[in-house]
Amino acid sequence: EVQLLESGGGLIQPGGSLRLSCAASGFTFSSYAMSWVRQAPGKGLEWVSAISGGGGSTYHADSAKGRFTISRDNTKNTLYLQMNSLTAEDTAVYYCARSSGVLIIPFNYWGQGTLVTVSS
Amino acid sequence: QSVLTQPPSVSAAPGQKVTISCSGSSSNIGNNYVSWYQQLPGTAPKLLIYDNNNRPSGIPDRFSGSKSGTSATLGITGLQTGDEADYYCGTWDSSLSAVVFGGGTKLTVL
């Protein structure tokens, strides 16, 4: 059974940093591209970042470029999102999502999400 | 403002049919596969349709997808109260090198 378990969310002050993790199990982690998708309170889905199965290619939304870094450790079956210079606009539930294969989208598995709140 | 345009809300009676549109451009829907996601209240999104018109195993055939040019459509027949949810279209945008989603459509089953 495919499982994605996010962690690392919490309350952080503006300008601070946070690292999210997504522990994957139930599939060959290195064979699949992975993404982070966020959802601000009461708002729609917003894709944040993606990374290829081997980790050699990464993609970021404009809102994340220069501040967020996606990475993965295929030996630990874990996906990461390093978030720096956080602002109130980054407040959201952050979902880890697995692609159906080599392509970034569609996302056929999602984690339960971890809430990041940026506030003083 | 989302790259893909969806109606904010749609509604229909139980047992009826509803369609949800998703409009884009040649850099996204026009040249890439579209997927659709259902998000029930308080839960993570779930894949409903992939590659324009394919259903993952376990998704009932009441849900269907289609694409024409730079637009895509999700159809739901035999509406049930349990279908009340937010629905999102998504695809790859080749110009942005990014995944783009529609703003979401809230389905109300009256």
Short mmCIF file of C-alpha atoms in Angstrom, two decimals:
data_model
loop_
_atom_site.label_atom_id
_atom_site.label_comp_id
_atom_site.label_asym_id
_atom_site.label_seq_id
_atom_site.Cartn_x
_atom_site.Cartn_y
_atom_site.Cartn_z
CA GLU A 1 0.00 0.00 0.00
CA VAL A 2 1.36 3.39 -1.02
CA GLN A 3 1.75 5.75 1.91
CA LEU A 4 3.00 9.33 2.05
CA LEU A 5 3.46 10.87 5.48
CA GLU A 6 4.36 14.55 5.74
CA SER A 7 5.92 16.13 8.78
CA GLY A 8 7.72 19.30 9.80
CA GLY A 9 4.91 21.80 9.68
CA GLY A 10 4.16 24.23 12.46
CA LEU A 11 4.10 27.87 13.50
CA ILE A 12 7.01 29.93 12.23
CA GLN A 13 7.72 33.66 12.35
CA PRO A 14 7.93 35.73 9.16
CA GLY A 15 11.41 35.53 7.67
CA GLY A 16 12.03 32.15 9.24
CA SER A 17 12.91 28.79 7.72
CA LEU A 18 11.30 25.38 7.87
CA ARG A 19 12.04 21.97 6.37
CA LEU A 20 9.19 19.67 5.47
CA SER A 21 9.65 15.94 5.06
CA CYS A 22 7.56 13.30 3.33
CA ALA A 23 8.26 9.68 4.21
CA ALA A 24 7.21 7.33 1.42
CA SER A 25 6.50 3.62 1.56
CA GLY A 26 4.82 0.88 -0.44
CA PHE A 27 6.52 1.59 -3.78
CA THR A 28 9.93 1.97 -5.40
CA PHE A 29 10.51 5.58 -4.40
CA SER A 30 13.29 6.34 -6.87
CA SER A 31 11.08 5.39 -9.83
CA TYR A 32 8.65 8.24 -9.39
CA ALA A 33 8.71 12.01 -9.68
CA MET A 34 7.43 13.74 -6.57
CA SER A 35 5.88 17.12 -5.89
CA TRP A 36 4.80 19.49 -3.14
CA VAL A 37 1.37 21.07 -3.56
CA ARG A 38 -0.01 23.58 -1.09
CA GLN A 39 -3.43 24.92 -0.22
CA ALA A 40 -3.89 28.18 1.66
CA PRO A 41 -6.88 28.31 4.04
CA GLY A 42 -10.08 28.44 2.03
CA LYS A 43 -8.20 28.59 -1.27
CA GLY A 44 -7.43 26.27 -4.17
CA LEU A 45 -4.51 23.98 -4.93
CA GLU A 46 -1.16 25.54 -5.81
CA TRP A 47 1.73 23.45 -7.09
CA VAL A 48 4.98 24.42 -5.41
CA SER A 49 7.85 22.22 -6.56
CA ALA A 50 8.68 18.92 -8.25
CA ILE A 51 11.67 16.63 -8.53
CA SER A 52 12.48 13.76 -10.86
CA GLY A 53 12.88 10.21 -9.59
CA GLY A 54 16.65 10.35 -9.57
CA GLY A 55 16.71 13.86 -8.18
CA GLY A 56 18.60 15.33 -11.12
CA SER A 57 15.82 17.63 -12.29
CA THR A 58 13.84 20.06 -10.18
CA TYR A 59 11.07 22.49 -10.98
CA HIS A 60 9.63 25.34 -8.93
CA ALA A 61 6.64 27.64 -9.15
CA ASP A 62 7.54 31.32 -9.44
CA SER A 63 6.33 31.81 -5.86
CA ALA A 64 8.95 29.31 -4.67
CA LYS A 65 11.93 30.20 -6.84
CA GLY A 66 14.87 31.50 -4.86
CA ARG A 67 13.28 30.66 -1.51
CA PHE A 68 12.30 26.97 -1.59
CA THR A 69 14.44 23.95 -2.43
CA ILE A 70 13.06 20.51 -3.17
CA SER A 71 15.26 17.48 -2.66
CA ARG A 72 15.01 13.76 -2.04
CA ASP A 73 17.00 11.00 -0.40
CA ASN A 74 16.24 7.80 -2.27
CA THR A 75 18.14 5.74 0.30
CA LYS A 76 15.71 6.95 2.97
CA ASN A 77 12.61 7.07 0.73
CA THR A 78 12.07 10.65 1.83
CA LEU A 79 11.16 13.86 0.04
CA TYR A 80 12.06 17.27 1.45
CA LEU A 81 11.10 20.90 1.00
CA GLN A 82 13.42 23.49 2.48
CA MET A 83 11.55 26.77 2.84
CA ASN A 84 13.37 30.02 3.58
CA SER A 85 12.30 33.65 3.94
CA LEU A 86 8.77 32.63 4.79
CA THR A 87 5.95 35.15 4.62
CA ALA A 88 2.31 35.08 5.67
CA GLU A 89 1.41 34.18 2.06
CA ASP A 90 3.16 30.84 2.57
CA THR A 91 0.63 29.81 5.22
CA ALA A 92 -1.00 26.67 3.87
CA VAL A 93 -1.43 22.94 4.14
CA TYR A 94 1.48 21.38 2.26
CA TYR A 95 0.80 18.08 0.51
CA CYS A 96 3.35 15.63 -0.76
CA ALA A 97 2.15 14.04 -4.01
CA ARG A 98 3.46 11.17 -6.13
CA SER A 99 3.27 11.17 -9.89
CA SER A 100 2.04 8.16 -11.81
CA GLY A 101 5.48 7.67 -13.37
CA VAL A 102 8.23 9.65 -14.99
CA LEU A 103 6.07 12.66 -15.80
CA ILE A 104 5.49 15.23 -13.06
CA ILE A 105 1.70 15.06 -13.34
CA PRO A 106 -0.82 13.40 -12.79
CA PHE A 107 -0.62 12.90 -9.04
CA ASN A 108 -2.13 9.55 -8.17
CA TYR A 109 -1.19 9.51 -4.50
CA TRP A 110 -1.32 12.29 -1.92
CA GLY A 111 -0.28 12.56 1.69
CA GLN A 112 -2.59 13.87 4.39
CA GLY A 113 -0.81 17.22 4.48
CA THR A 114 1.10 19.23 7.07
CA LEU A 115 0.04 22.73 8.12
CA VAL A 116 2.52 25.58 7.96
CA THR A 117 1.48 28.80 9.68
CA VAL A 118 3.64 31.88 9.22
CA SER A 119 2.77 34.45 11.84
CA SER A 120 4.35 36.63 14.49
CA GLN B 1 -5.51 34.34 -10.88
CA SER B 2 -5.20 30.72 -12.01
CA VAL B 3 -3.68 29.78 -15.36
CA LEU B 4 -6.57 27.38 -15.94
CA THR B 5 -10.10 28.75 -15.68
CA GLN B 6 -12.91 26.84 -14.00
CA PRO B 7 -16.37 28.00 -12.93
CA PRO B 8 -16.38 28.71 -9.19
CA SER B 9 -19.47 26.63 -8.58
CA VAL B 10 -21.97 24.28 -10.19
CA SER B 11 -25.04 22.61 -8.81
CA ALA B 12 -27.56 19.97 -9.78
CA ALA B 13 -30.10 17.67 -8.22
CA PRO B 14 -29.39 14.11 -7.11
CA GLY B 15 -29.46 11.69 -10.04
CA GLN B 16 -28.79 14.43 -12.57
CA LYS B 17 -25.68 15.13 -14.65
CA VAL B 18 -23.23 17.99 -14.33
CA THR B 19 -20.22 19.14 -16.32
CA ILE B 20 -17.29 21.22 -15.14
CA SER B 21 -15.19 23.07 -17.67
CA CYS B 22 -11.49 23.88 -17.58
CA SER B 23 -10.10 26.37 -20.05
CA GLY B 24 -6.45 26.94 -20.83
CA SER B 25 -4.12 27.61 -23.71
CA SER B 26 -1.85 25.91 -26.21
CA SER B 27 1.03 25.88 -23.75
CA ASN B 28 -0.89 23.80 -21.22
CA ILE B 29 -4.13 21.98 -22.06
CA GLY B 30 -3.59 22.27 -25.81
CA ASN B 31 -0.45 20.17 -25.76
CA ASN B 32 -0.47 18.23 -22.51
CA TYR B 33 -2.63 15.69 -20.73
CA VAL B 34 -5.25 16.91 -18.28
CA SER B 35 -6.06 15.35 -14.93
CA TRP B 36 -8.94 15.98 -12.55
CA TYR B 37 -8.98 15.81 -8.77
CA GLN B 38 -11.77 15.57 -6.23
CA GLN B 39 -11.31 17.09 -2.80
CA LEU B 40 -13.92 16.19 -0.23
CA PRO B 41 -14.22 18.58 2.74
CA GLY B 42 -11.27 18.29 5.10
CA THR B 43 -9.43 15.69 3.06
CA ALA B 44 -6.53 15.48 0.62
CA PRO B 45 -7.27 15.62 -3.12
CA LYS B 46 -7.90 12.37 -4.96
CA LEU B 47 -7.16 11.62 -8.62
CA LEU B 48 -10.38 11.16 -10.60
CA ILE B 49 -9.28 11.33 -14.23
CA TYR B 50 -5.85 11.18 -15.83
CA ASP B 51 -4.56 11.57 -19.38
CA ASN B 52 -7.72 13.50 -20.35
CA ASN B 53 -10.21 10.66 -20.12
CA ASN B 54 -8.88 7.71 -18.12
CA ARG B 55 -10.17 6.60 -14.73
CA PRO B 56 -7.91 5.09 -12.09
CA SER B 57 -9.07 1.77 -10.71
CA GLY B 58 -11.82 2.23 -8.16
CA ILE B 59 -13.25 5.40 -9.72
CA PRO B 60 -16.83 4.71 -10.89
CA ASP B 61 -17.74 5.20 -14.51
CA ARG B 62 -20.12 7.97 -13.46
CA PHE B 63 -17.03 10.17 -13.78
CA SER B 64 -15.71 10.96 -17.24
CA GLY B 65 -13.28 13.34 -18.86
CA SER B 66 -12.79 14.83 -22.28
CA LYS B 67 -10.57 17.34 -24.01
CA SER B 68 -10.97 19.45 -27.10
CA GLY B 69 -8.36 21.95 -28.17
CA THR B 70 -7.46 24.12 -25.20
CA SER B 71 -10.40 23.08 -23.00
CA ALA B 72 -11.23 20.06 -20.92
CA THR B 73 -14.44 18.89 -19.30
CA LEU B 74 -15.27 16.69 -16.34
CA GLY B 75 -18.65 15.00 -16.42
CA ILE B 76 -20.45 13.42 -13.50
CA THR B 77 -23.67 11.47 -13.99
CA GLY B 78 -26.07 10.02 -11.46
CA LEU B 79 -25.16 12.69 -8.93
CA GLN B 80 -25.03 11.64 -5.30
CA THR B 81 -24.83 13.79 -2.17
CA GLY B 82 -21.44 12.19 -1.55
CA ASP B 83 -20.17 13.87 -4.72
CA GLU B 84 -20.34 17.28 -3.04
CA ALA B 85 -16.73 18.41 -3.16
CA ASP B 86 -14.26 20.75 -4.81
CA TYR B 87 -13.00 19.66 -8.22
CA TYR B 88 -9.73 20.77 -9.79
CA CYS B 89 -8.23 20.35 -13.22
CA GLY B 90 -4.47 20.25 -13.63
CA THR B 91 -1.85 19.89 -16.30
CA TRP B 92 1.72 20.71 -17.25
CA ASP B 93 2.45 24.10 -18.76
CA SER B 94 5.30 23.80 -21.24
CA SER B 95 6.01 27.55 -21.34
CA LEU B 96 6.15 27.91 -17.56
CA SER B 97 7.78 24.50 -16.97
CA ALA B 98 5.32 24.18 -14.15
CA VAL B 99 2.23 22.31 -13.07
CA VAL B 100 -0.86 24.50 -13.26
CA PHE B 101 -4.23 23.99 -11.62
CA GLY B 102 -7.61 25.50 -12.16
CA GLY B 103 -9.06 27.60 -9.38
CA GLY B 104 -11.42 24.82 -8.40
CA THR B 105 -15.16 24.28 -8.76
CA LYS B 106 -17.44 23.62 -5.81
CA LEU B 107 -20.12 21.09 -6.64
CA THR B 108 -23.36 21.29 -4.72
CA VAL B 109 -25.87 18.46 -5.01
CA LEU B 110 -29.18 20.09 -4.15
#
